[in-house]
Amino acid sequence: MARGRRYDPERRQRIIDAAIRVIARAGIAGLSHRTVAAEADVPLGSTTYHFASLDELLVAALRQANEGFAAAVRESGALADPDQDLAAELARLMGEWLGGERTGVELEYELYLAALRRAALRPVAAEWTEGVTGVLSRRTDPVTARALVALMDGICLQVLLTDAAYDERYAREMLGRLIP
């Protein structure tokens, strides 16, 4: 008697979650359909069924990983309030994000920077930039919003790459210089 395929609506999500764990542990170089299948405890064929290529899997992982800081920006009530100090709120959000689980922050940037060599990831990296820029454009003009995103990226990368402590006062001052 042939066994029917077991319906598993969460399998695709489990594969994405497993890919994120593999990348967090071993970097993008450690990612393969085989390592993800083992991490997700699913048959190898499931990973290739849901994601024909590693780039497709990386796109899904990047989309999910990008949600961390972008969600914090979207959900910040202070960013929507024109009476609040925009630079101070952005500096605070960056501090919270960088002060959280370091592995998650590093993972987001590893996936984001992977777009340098993997063209399939570039649209997702651009979506993140455009999404945060769109939120900030509600408080300032689009050109300034884009410059704020670039500065925040630069500050975060410096903290991650140099193991320097995040200086919220410095970040607030530099962000404030860009806001008219």
Coordinates of N, CA and C in Angstrom, one line a residue:
M1 N 0.8 -1.2 0.0 CA 0.0 0.0 0.0 C 0.9 1.2 0.0
A2 N 0.6 2.1 -0.9 CA 1.5 3.3 -1.0 C 1.1 4.3 0.0
R3 N 2.1 5.0 0.6 CA 1.8 6.0 1.6 C 1.5 7.3 0.9
G4 N 0.5 8.0 1.4 CA 0.2 9.3 0.8 C 1.2 10.4 1.4
R5 N 1.3 11.4 0.7 CA 2.2 12.5 1.2 C 1.5 13.2 2.4
R6 N 2.2 13.4 3.4 CA 1.7 14.0 4.6 C 1.6 15.5 4.4
Y7 N 0.4 16.0 4.6 CA 0.2 17.5 4.5 C 0.9 18.2 5.6
D8 N 1.7 19.1 5.3 CA 2.5 19.9 6.3 C 2.6 21.3 5.9
P9 N 1.6 22.1 6.2 CA 1.5 23.5 5.7 C 2.7 24.4 6.3
E10 N 3.3 24.0 7.4 CA 4.4 24.8 8.0 C 5.8 24.4 7.5
R11 N 5.8 23.4 6.6 CA 7.1 22.9 6.2 C 8.0 24.0 5.5
R12 N 7.4 24.8 4.6 CA 8.2 25.8 3.9 C 8.8 26.8 5.0
Q13 N 8.0 27.2 5.9 CA 8.5 28.1 7.0 C 9.5 27.5 7.8
R14 N 9.4 26.2 8.1 CA 10.4 25.5 8.9 C 11.7 25.4 8.1
I15 N 11.6 25.3 6.8 CA 12.9 25.3 6.0 C 13.5 26.6 6.0
I16 N 12.8 27.7 5.9 CA 13.3 29.1 6.0 C 14.0 29.3 7.3
D17 N 13.3 28.9 8.4 CA 13.8 29.1 9.8 C 15.1 28.3 9.9
A18 N 15.2 27.1 9.3 CA 16.4 26.2 9.4 C 17.5 26.9 8.6
A19 N 17.2 27.5 7.5 CA 18.2 28.1 6.7 C 18.8 29.3 7.5
I20 N 18.0 30.0 8.2 CA 18.5 31.1 9.0 C 19.4 30.6 10.1
R21 N 19.0 29.5 10.7 CA 19.9 29.0 11.8 C 21.2 28.5 11.2
V22 N 21.2 27.8 10.0 CA 22.4 27.4 9.4 C 23.3 28.5 9.1
I23 N 22.8 29.6 8.5 CA 23.6 30.8 8.1 C 24.1 31.4 9.4
A24 N 23.3 31.5 10.5 CA 23.8 32.1 11.7 C 25.0 31.3 12.3
R25 N 24.9 30.0 12.1 CA 26.0 29.1 12.7 C 27.2 29.0 11.8
A26 N 26.9 28.9 10.5 CA 28.0 28.5 9.5 C 28.3 29.5 8.4
G27 N 27.5 30.6 8.4 CA 27.6 31.6 7.3 C 26.9 31.1 6.1
I28 N 26.9 31.9 5.1 CA 26.2 31.6 3.8 C 27.0 30.5 3.1
A29 N 28.3 30.4 3.3 CA 29.1 29.3 2.7 C 28.7 28.0 3.3
G30 N 28.1 27.9 4.4 CA 27.7 26.6 5.0 C 26.3 26.2 4.6
L31 N 25.6 27.0 3.8 CA 24.3 26.8 3.4 C 24.2 25.8 2.2
S32 N 23.5 24.8 2.3 CA 23.2 23.9 1.2 C 21.8 23.3 1.4
H33 N 21.2 22.7 0.4 CA 19.9 22.1 0.6 C 20.1 21.0 1.6
R34 N 21.2 20.3 1.6 CA 21.4 19.2 2.5 C 21.5 19.6 3.9
T35 N 22.3 20.7 4.2 CA 22.4 21.2 5.6 C 21.1 21.7 6.1
V36 N 20.3 22.4 5.2 CA 19.0 22.9 5.6 C 18.0 21.8 5.9
A37 N 18.0 20.8 5.1 CA 17.1 19.6 5.3 C 17.4 19.0 6.6
A38 N 18.7 18.8 6.9 CA 19.1 18.2 8.2 C 18.7 19.0 9.4
E39 N 18.9 20.3 9.2 CA 18.5 21.3 10.3 C 17.0 21.3 10.5
A40 N 16.2 21.3 9.4 CA 14.8 21.4 9.5 C 14.1 20.0 9.8
D41 N 14.9 18.9 9.7 CA 14.5 17.6 9.9 C 13.4 17.2 8.9
V42 N 13.7 17.5 7.7 CA 12.8 17.2 6.6 C 13.6 16.5 5.5
P43 N 12.9 15.8 4.6 CA 13.6 15.1 3.5 C 14.3 16.1 2.6
L44 N 15.4 15.8 2.0 CA 16.1 16.7 1.1 C 15.2 17.2 0.0
G45 N 14.4 16.3 -0.5 CA 13.5 16.7 -1.6 C 12.5 17.8 -1.2
S46 N 12.2 17.9 0.1 CA 11.3 19.0 0.5 C 12.0 20.4 0.3
T47 N 13.3 20.5 0.5 CA 14.0 21.8 0.4 C 14.0 22.2 -1.1
T48 N 14.2 21.2 -2.0 CA 14.3 21.5 -3.4 C 12.9 21.7 -4.0
Y49 N 11.9 21.1 -3.4 CA 10.5 21.3 -3.8 C 10.1 22.7 -3.5
H50 N 10.4 23.2 -2.3 CA 10.0 24.6 -2.0 C 10.9 25.6 -2.5
F51 N 12.2 25.3 -2.7 CA 13.2 26.3 -3.2 C 14.1 25.6 -4.2
A52 N 13.8 25.9 -5.5 CA 14.5 25.2 -6.5 C 16.0 25.5 -6.5
S53 N 16.4 26.7 -6.0 CA 17.8 27.0 -5.9 C 18.1 27.6 -4.5
L54 N 19.4 27.6 -4.2 CA 19.8 28.2 -3.0 C 19.5 29.7 -3.0
D55 N 19.6 30.4 -4.1 CA 19.3 31.8 -4.2 C 17.8 32.0 -3.8
E56 N 16.9 31.2 -4.2 CA 15.5 31.3 -3.8 C 15.4 31.2 -2.3
L57 N 16.1 30.2 -1.7 CA 16.1 30.1 -0.3 C 16.7 31.3 0.4
L58 N 17.8 31.8 -0.1 CA 18.4 33.0 0.5 C 17.5 34.2 0.4
V59 N 16.8 34.3 -0.7 CA 15.8 35.4 -0.8 C 14.7 35.4 0.3
A60 N 14.2 34.2 0.5 CA 13.2 34.0 1.6 C 13.8 34.3 3.0
A61 N 15.0 33.8 3.2 CA 15.7 34.0 4.5 C 16.0 35.5 4.7
L62 N 16.4 36.2 3.6 CA 16.7 37.6 3.7 C 15.4 38.4 4.0
R63 N 14.4 38.1 3.3 CA 13.1 38.8 3.6 C 12.7 38.6 5.0
Q64 N 12.8 37.4 5.6 CA 12.4 37.2 7.0 C 13.4 37.9 7.9
A65 N 14.7 37.8 7.7 CA 15.7 38.4 8.5 C 15.5 39.9 8.5
N66 N 15.2 40.5 7.4 CA 15.1 42.0 7.3 C 13.9 42.5 8.2
E67 N 13.1 41.7 8.6 CA 11.9 42.2 9.4 C 12.3 42.8 10.7
G68 N 13.5 42.4 11.3 CA 13.8 42.9 12.6 C 13.8 44.4 12.8
F69 N 14.8 45.0 12.2 CA 14.9 46.5 12.3 C 13.7 47.2 11.6
A70 N 13.4 46.7 10.4 CA 12.3 47.3 9.6 C 11.0 47.4 10.4
A71 N 10.7 46.3 11.1 CA 9.5 46.2 11.9 C 9.5 47.2 13.1
A72 N 10.7 47.3 13.7 CA 10.9 48.3 14.8 C 10.6 49.7 14.3
V73 N 11.1 50.0 13.1 CA 10.9 51.4 12.5 C 9.4 51.6 12.2
R74 N 8.8 50.6 11.6 CA 7.4 50.7 11.2 C 6.5 50.9 12.4
E75 N 6.8 50.2 13.5 CA 6.0 50.1 14.7 C 6.2 51.2 15.7
S76 N 7.2 52.0 15.5 CA 7.6 53.1 16.4 C 6.6 54.2 16.4
G77 N 5.8 54.3 17.4 CA 4.9 55.4 17.5 C 5.6 56.8 17.5
A78 N 6.8 56.9 18.1 CA 7.5 58.1 18.1 C 7.9 58.6 16.7
L79 N 8.2 57.7 15.8 CA 8.5 58.1 14.5 C 7.4 58.8 13.7
A80 N 6.1 58.4 14.1 CA 5.0 58.9 13.5 C 4.6 60.3 14.1
D81 N 5.1 60.6 15.3 CA 4.7 61.8 16.0 C 5.6 63.0 15.6
P82 N 5.1 64.0 14.9 CA 6.0 65.1 14.5 C 6.6 65.9 15.6
D83 N 6.0 65.7 16.8 CA 6.6 66.4 18.0 C 7.8 65.7 18.6
Q84 N 8.0 64.5 18.2 CA 9.1 63.7 18.7 C 10.4 64.0 18.0
D85 N 11.5 63.9 18.6 CA 12.9 64.1 18.0 C 13.2 62.9 17.1
L86 N 13.2 63.1 15.8 CA 13.4 62.0 14.9 C 14.8 61.4 15.1
A87 N 15.8 62.2 15.2 CA 17.1 61.7 15.3 C 17.3 60.9 16.6
A88 N 16.7 61.4 17.7 CA 16.8 60.7 19.0 C 16.1 59.3 18.9
E89 N 14.9 59.3 18.3 CA 14.2 58.0 18.2 C 14.9 57.0 17.3
L90 N 15.5 57.4 16.2 CA 16.3 56.5 15.3 C 17.5 56.0 16.1
A91 N 18.2 56.9 16.8 CA 19.3 56.5 17.6 C 18.9 55.5 18.6
R92 N 17.8 55.7 19.3 CA 17.3 54.7 20.3 C 17.0 53.4 19.7
L93 N 16.3 53.4 18.5 CA 15.9 52.1 17.9 C 17.2 51.4 17.4
M94 N 18.2 52.1 16.9 CA 19.4 51.4 16.5 C 20.1 50.8 17.8
G95 N 20.1 51.5 18.9 CA 20.7 51.0 20.1 C 20.0 49.7 20.6
E96 N 18.7 49.7 20.5 CA 17.9 48.6 20.9 C 18.2 47.4 20.0
W97 N 18.3 47.7 18.7 CA 18.5 46.6 17.7 C 19.9 46.0 17.9
L98 N 20.9 46.9 18.0 CA 22.3 46.5 18.2 C 22.5 45.8 19.6
G99 N 21.8 46.2 20.5 CA 21.9 45.7 21.9 C 21.2 44.4 22.1
G100 N 20.4 44.0 21.1 CA 19.7 42.7 21.2 C 20.6 41.6 20.9
E101 N 20.0 40.5 20.4 CA 20.8 39.3 20.1 C 21.7 39.6 18.9
R102 N 23.0 39.6 19.2 CA 24.0 39.9 18.2 C 24.0 39.0 17.0
T103 N 23.7 37.7 17.2 CA 23.7 36.8 16.1 C 22.6 37.2 15.1
G104 N 21.5 37.7 15.5 CA 20.4 38.1 14.6 C 20.8 39.3 13.8
V105 N 21.5 40.3 14.5 CA 21.9 41.5 13.8 C 23.0 41.1 12.7
E106 N 23.9 40.3 13.1 CA 25.0 39.9 12.2 C 24.4 39.1 11.0
L107 N 23.4 38.3 11.3 CA 22.7 37.5 10.2 C 22.1 38.5 9.2
E108 N 21.3 39.4 9.7 CA 20.7 40.4 8.8 C 21.7 41.0 7.9
Y109 N 22.8 41.5 8.5 CA 23.8 42.1 7.6 C 24.5 41.2 6.7
E110 N 24.8 39.9 7.2 CA 25.4 39.0 6.3 C 24.5 38.7 5.1
L111 N 23.3 38.6 5.3 CA 22.4 38.3 4.2 C 22.2 39.6 3.3
Y112 N 22.2 40.7 3.9 CA 22.1 42.0 3.2 C 23.3 42.2 2.3
L113 N 24.5 42.0 2.9 CA 25.7 42.2 2.1 C 26.0 41.1 1.1
A114 N 25.3 39.9 1.2 CA 25.5 38.9 0.2 C 24.9 39.3 -1.1
A115 N 24.1 40.4 -1.1 CA 23.6 40.9 -2.3 C 24.7 41.5 -3.2
L116 N 25.8 41.8 -2.6 CA 26.9 42.2 -3.5 C 27.3 41.2 -4.5
R117 N 27.3 39.9 -4.2 CA 27.7 38.9 -5.1 C 26.6 38.0 -5.6
R118 N 25.4 38.2 -5.1 CA 24.3 37.4 -5.5 C 23.2 38.3 -6.0
A119 N 23.1 38.5 -7.3 CA 22.1 39.4 -7.9 C 20.7 39.1 -7.5
A120 N 20.3 37.9 -7.2 CA 19.0 37.5 -6.8 C 18.6 38.2 -5.5
L121 N 19.5 38.5 -4.7 CA 19.2 39.2 -3.4 C 19.1 40.7 -3.4
R122 N 19.6 41.3 -4.5 CA 19.5 42.7 -4.6 C 18.2 43.3 -4.5
P123 N 17.2 42.8 -5.2 CA 15.8 43.4 -5.0 C 15.3 43.3 -3.6
V124 N 15.7 42.3 -2.8 CA 15.2 42.2 -1.4 C 15.9 43.2 -0.6
A125 N 17.2 43.4 -0.8 CA 18.0 44.4 -0.1 C 17.4 45.8 -0.4
A126 N 17.0 46.0 -1.7 CA 16.4 47.3 -2.1 C 15.1 47.5 -1.5
E127 N 14.3 46.4 -1.4 CA 13.0 46.5 -0.7 C 13.1 47.0 0.7
W128 N 14.1 46.5 1.4 CA 14.3 46.9 2.8 C 14.7 48.4 2.9
T129 N 15.6 48.8 2.0 CA 16.0 50.2 2.0 C 14.8 51.1 1.7
E130 N 14.1 50.7 0.7 CA 12.9 51.5 0.2 C 11.8 51.5 1.3
G131 N 11.6 50.4 2.0 CA 10.6 50.3 3.1 C 10.9 51.2 4.2
V132 N 12.2 51.2 4.7 CA 12.6 52.1 5.8 C 12.6 53.5 5.3
T133 N 13.1 53.8 4.1 CA 13.0 55.1 3.6 C 11.6 55.7 3.5
G134 N 10.7 54.8 3.1 CA 9.3 55.2 3.0 C 8.7 55.6 4.3
V135 N 9.0 54.9 5.3 CA 8.6 55.2 6.7 C 9.1 56.6 7.1
L136 N 10.5 56.7 6.9 CA 11.1 58.0 7.3 C 10.7 59.2 6.5
S137 N 10.2 58.9 5.2 CA 9.8 60.0 4.3 C 8.5 60.7 4.9
R138 N 7.8 60.0 5.8 CA 6.6 60.6 6.4 C 7.0 61.8 7.3
R139 N 8.3 61.7 7.8 CA 8.7 62.8 8.7 C 9.7 63.8 8.1
T140 N 10.3 63.4 6.9 CA 11.2 64.3 6.2 C 11.1 64.0 4.7
D141 N 11.9 64.7 3.9 CA 11.8 64.5 2.5 C 12.5 63.2 2.1
P142 N 12.1 62.7 0.9 CA 12.7 61.4 0.5 C 14.2 61.3 0.4
V143 N 14.8 62.4 0.0 CA 16.3 62.4 -0.1 C 16.9 62.3 1.2
T144 N 16.4 63.1 2.2 CA 17.0 63.1 3.5 C 16.7 61.7 4.2
A145 N 15.5 61.1 3.9 CA 15.2 59.8 4.4 C 16.2 58.8 3.9
R146 N 16.5 58.8 2.7 CA 17.5 57.9 2.1 C 18.9 58.1 2.7
A147 N 19.3 59.3 3.0 CA 20.6 59.6 3.6 C 20.6 59.1 5.0
L148 N 19.4 59.2 5.7 CA 19.4 58.7 7.1 C 19.5 57.2 7.1
V149 N 18.9 56.5 6.2 CA 19.1 55.0 6.1 C 20.6 54.7 5.8
A150 N 21.2 55.4 4.9 CA 22.6 55.1 4.6 C 23.5 55.4 5.8
L151 N 23.2 56.4 6.6 CA 24.0 56.7 7.8 C 23.8 55.6 8.8
M152 N 22.5 55.2 9.0 CA 22.3 54.2 10.0 C 23.0 52.9 9.6
D153 N 22.9 52.5 8.3 CA 23.7 51.4 7.8 C 25.1 51.5 8.2
G154 N 25.7 52.6 7.9 CA 27.1 52.8 8.1 C 27.5 52.7 9.6
I155 N 26.7 53.3 10.5 CA 27.0 53.3 11.9 C 26.9 51.8 12.4
C156 N 25.8 51.1 11.9 CA 25.6 49.7 12.4 C 26.8 48.8 11.9
L157 N 27.2 49.0 10.6 CA 28.3 48.2 10.1 C 29.6 48.5 10.9
Q158 N 29.8 49.8 11.2 CA 31.1 50.1 12.0 C 31.0 49.4 13.4
V159 N 29.9 49.4 14.0 CA 29.8 48.8 15.3 C 30.0 47.3 15.2
L160 N 29.4 46.7 14.2 CA 29.5 45.2 14.0 C 30.9 44.8 13.6
L161 N 31.6 45.6 12.7 CA 32.9 45.2 12.2 C 34.0 45.5 13.1
T162 N 33.9 46.5 14.0 CA 35.0 46.9 14.9 C 34.8 46.4 16.3
D163 N 33.6 45.8 16.6 CA 33.3 45.4 18.0 C 33.3 46.6 18.9
A164 N 33.1 47.8 18.3 CA 33.0 49.0 19.2 C 31.7 49.1 19.8
A165 N 31.6 49.7 20.9 CA 30.3 49.9 21.6 C 29.5 50.9 20.8
Y166 N 28.2 50.7 20.8 CA 27.3 51.6 20.1 C 27.2 52.9 21.0
D167 N 27.4 54.1 20.4 CA 27.3 55.3 21.0 C 26.1 56.1 20.6
E168 N 25.0 55.9 21.4 CA 23.7 56.5 21.0 C 23.8 58.0 20.9
R169 N 24.6 58.7 21.7 CA 24.7 60.1 21.7 C 25.3 60.6 20.3
Y170 N 26.4 59.9 19.9 CA 27.0 60.2 18.6 C 26.0 59.9 17.5
A171 N 25.3 58.8 17.5 CA 24.4 58.5 16.4 C 23.3 59.6 16.4
R172 N 22.8 60.0 17.5 CA 21.8 61.0 17.5 C 22.3 62.3 16.9
E173 N 23.5 62.7 17.3 CA 24.1 63.9 16.8 C 24.3 63.9 15.2
M174 N 24.8 62.7 14.8 CA 25.1 62.6 13.3 C 23.8 62.6 12.5
L175 N 22.8 61.8 13.0 CA 21.5 61.8 12.4 C 20.8 63.2 12.4
G176 N 21.0 63.9 13.5 CA 20.4 65.2 13.6 C 21.0 66.2 12.6
R177 N 22.3 66.0 12.2 CA 22.9 66.9 11.2 C 22.3 66.7 9.8
L178 N 21.6 65.6 9.6 CA 21.0 65.3 8.2 C 19.6 65.8 8.2
I179 N 19.0 66.0 9.3 CA 17.5 66.4 9.3 C 17.4 67.9 9.3
P180 N 16.7 68.4 8.3 CA 16.5 69.9 8.1 C 15.7 70.4 9.3

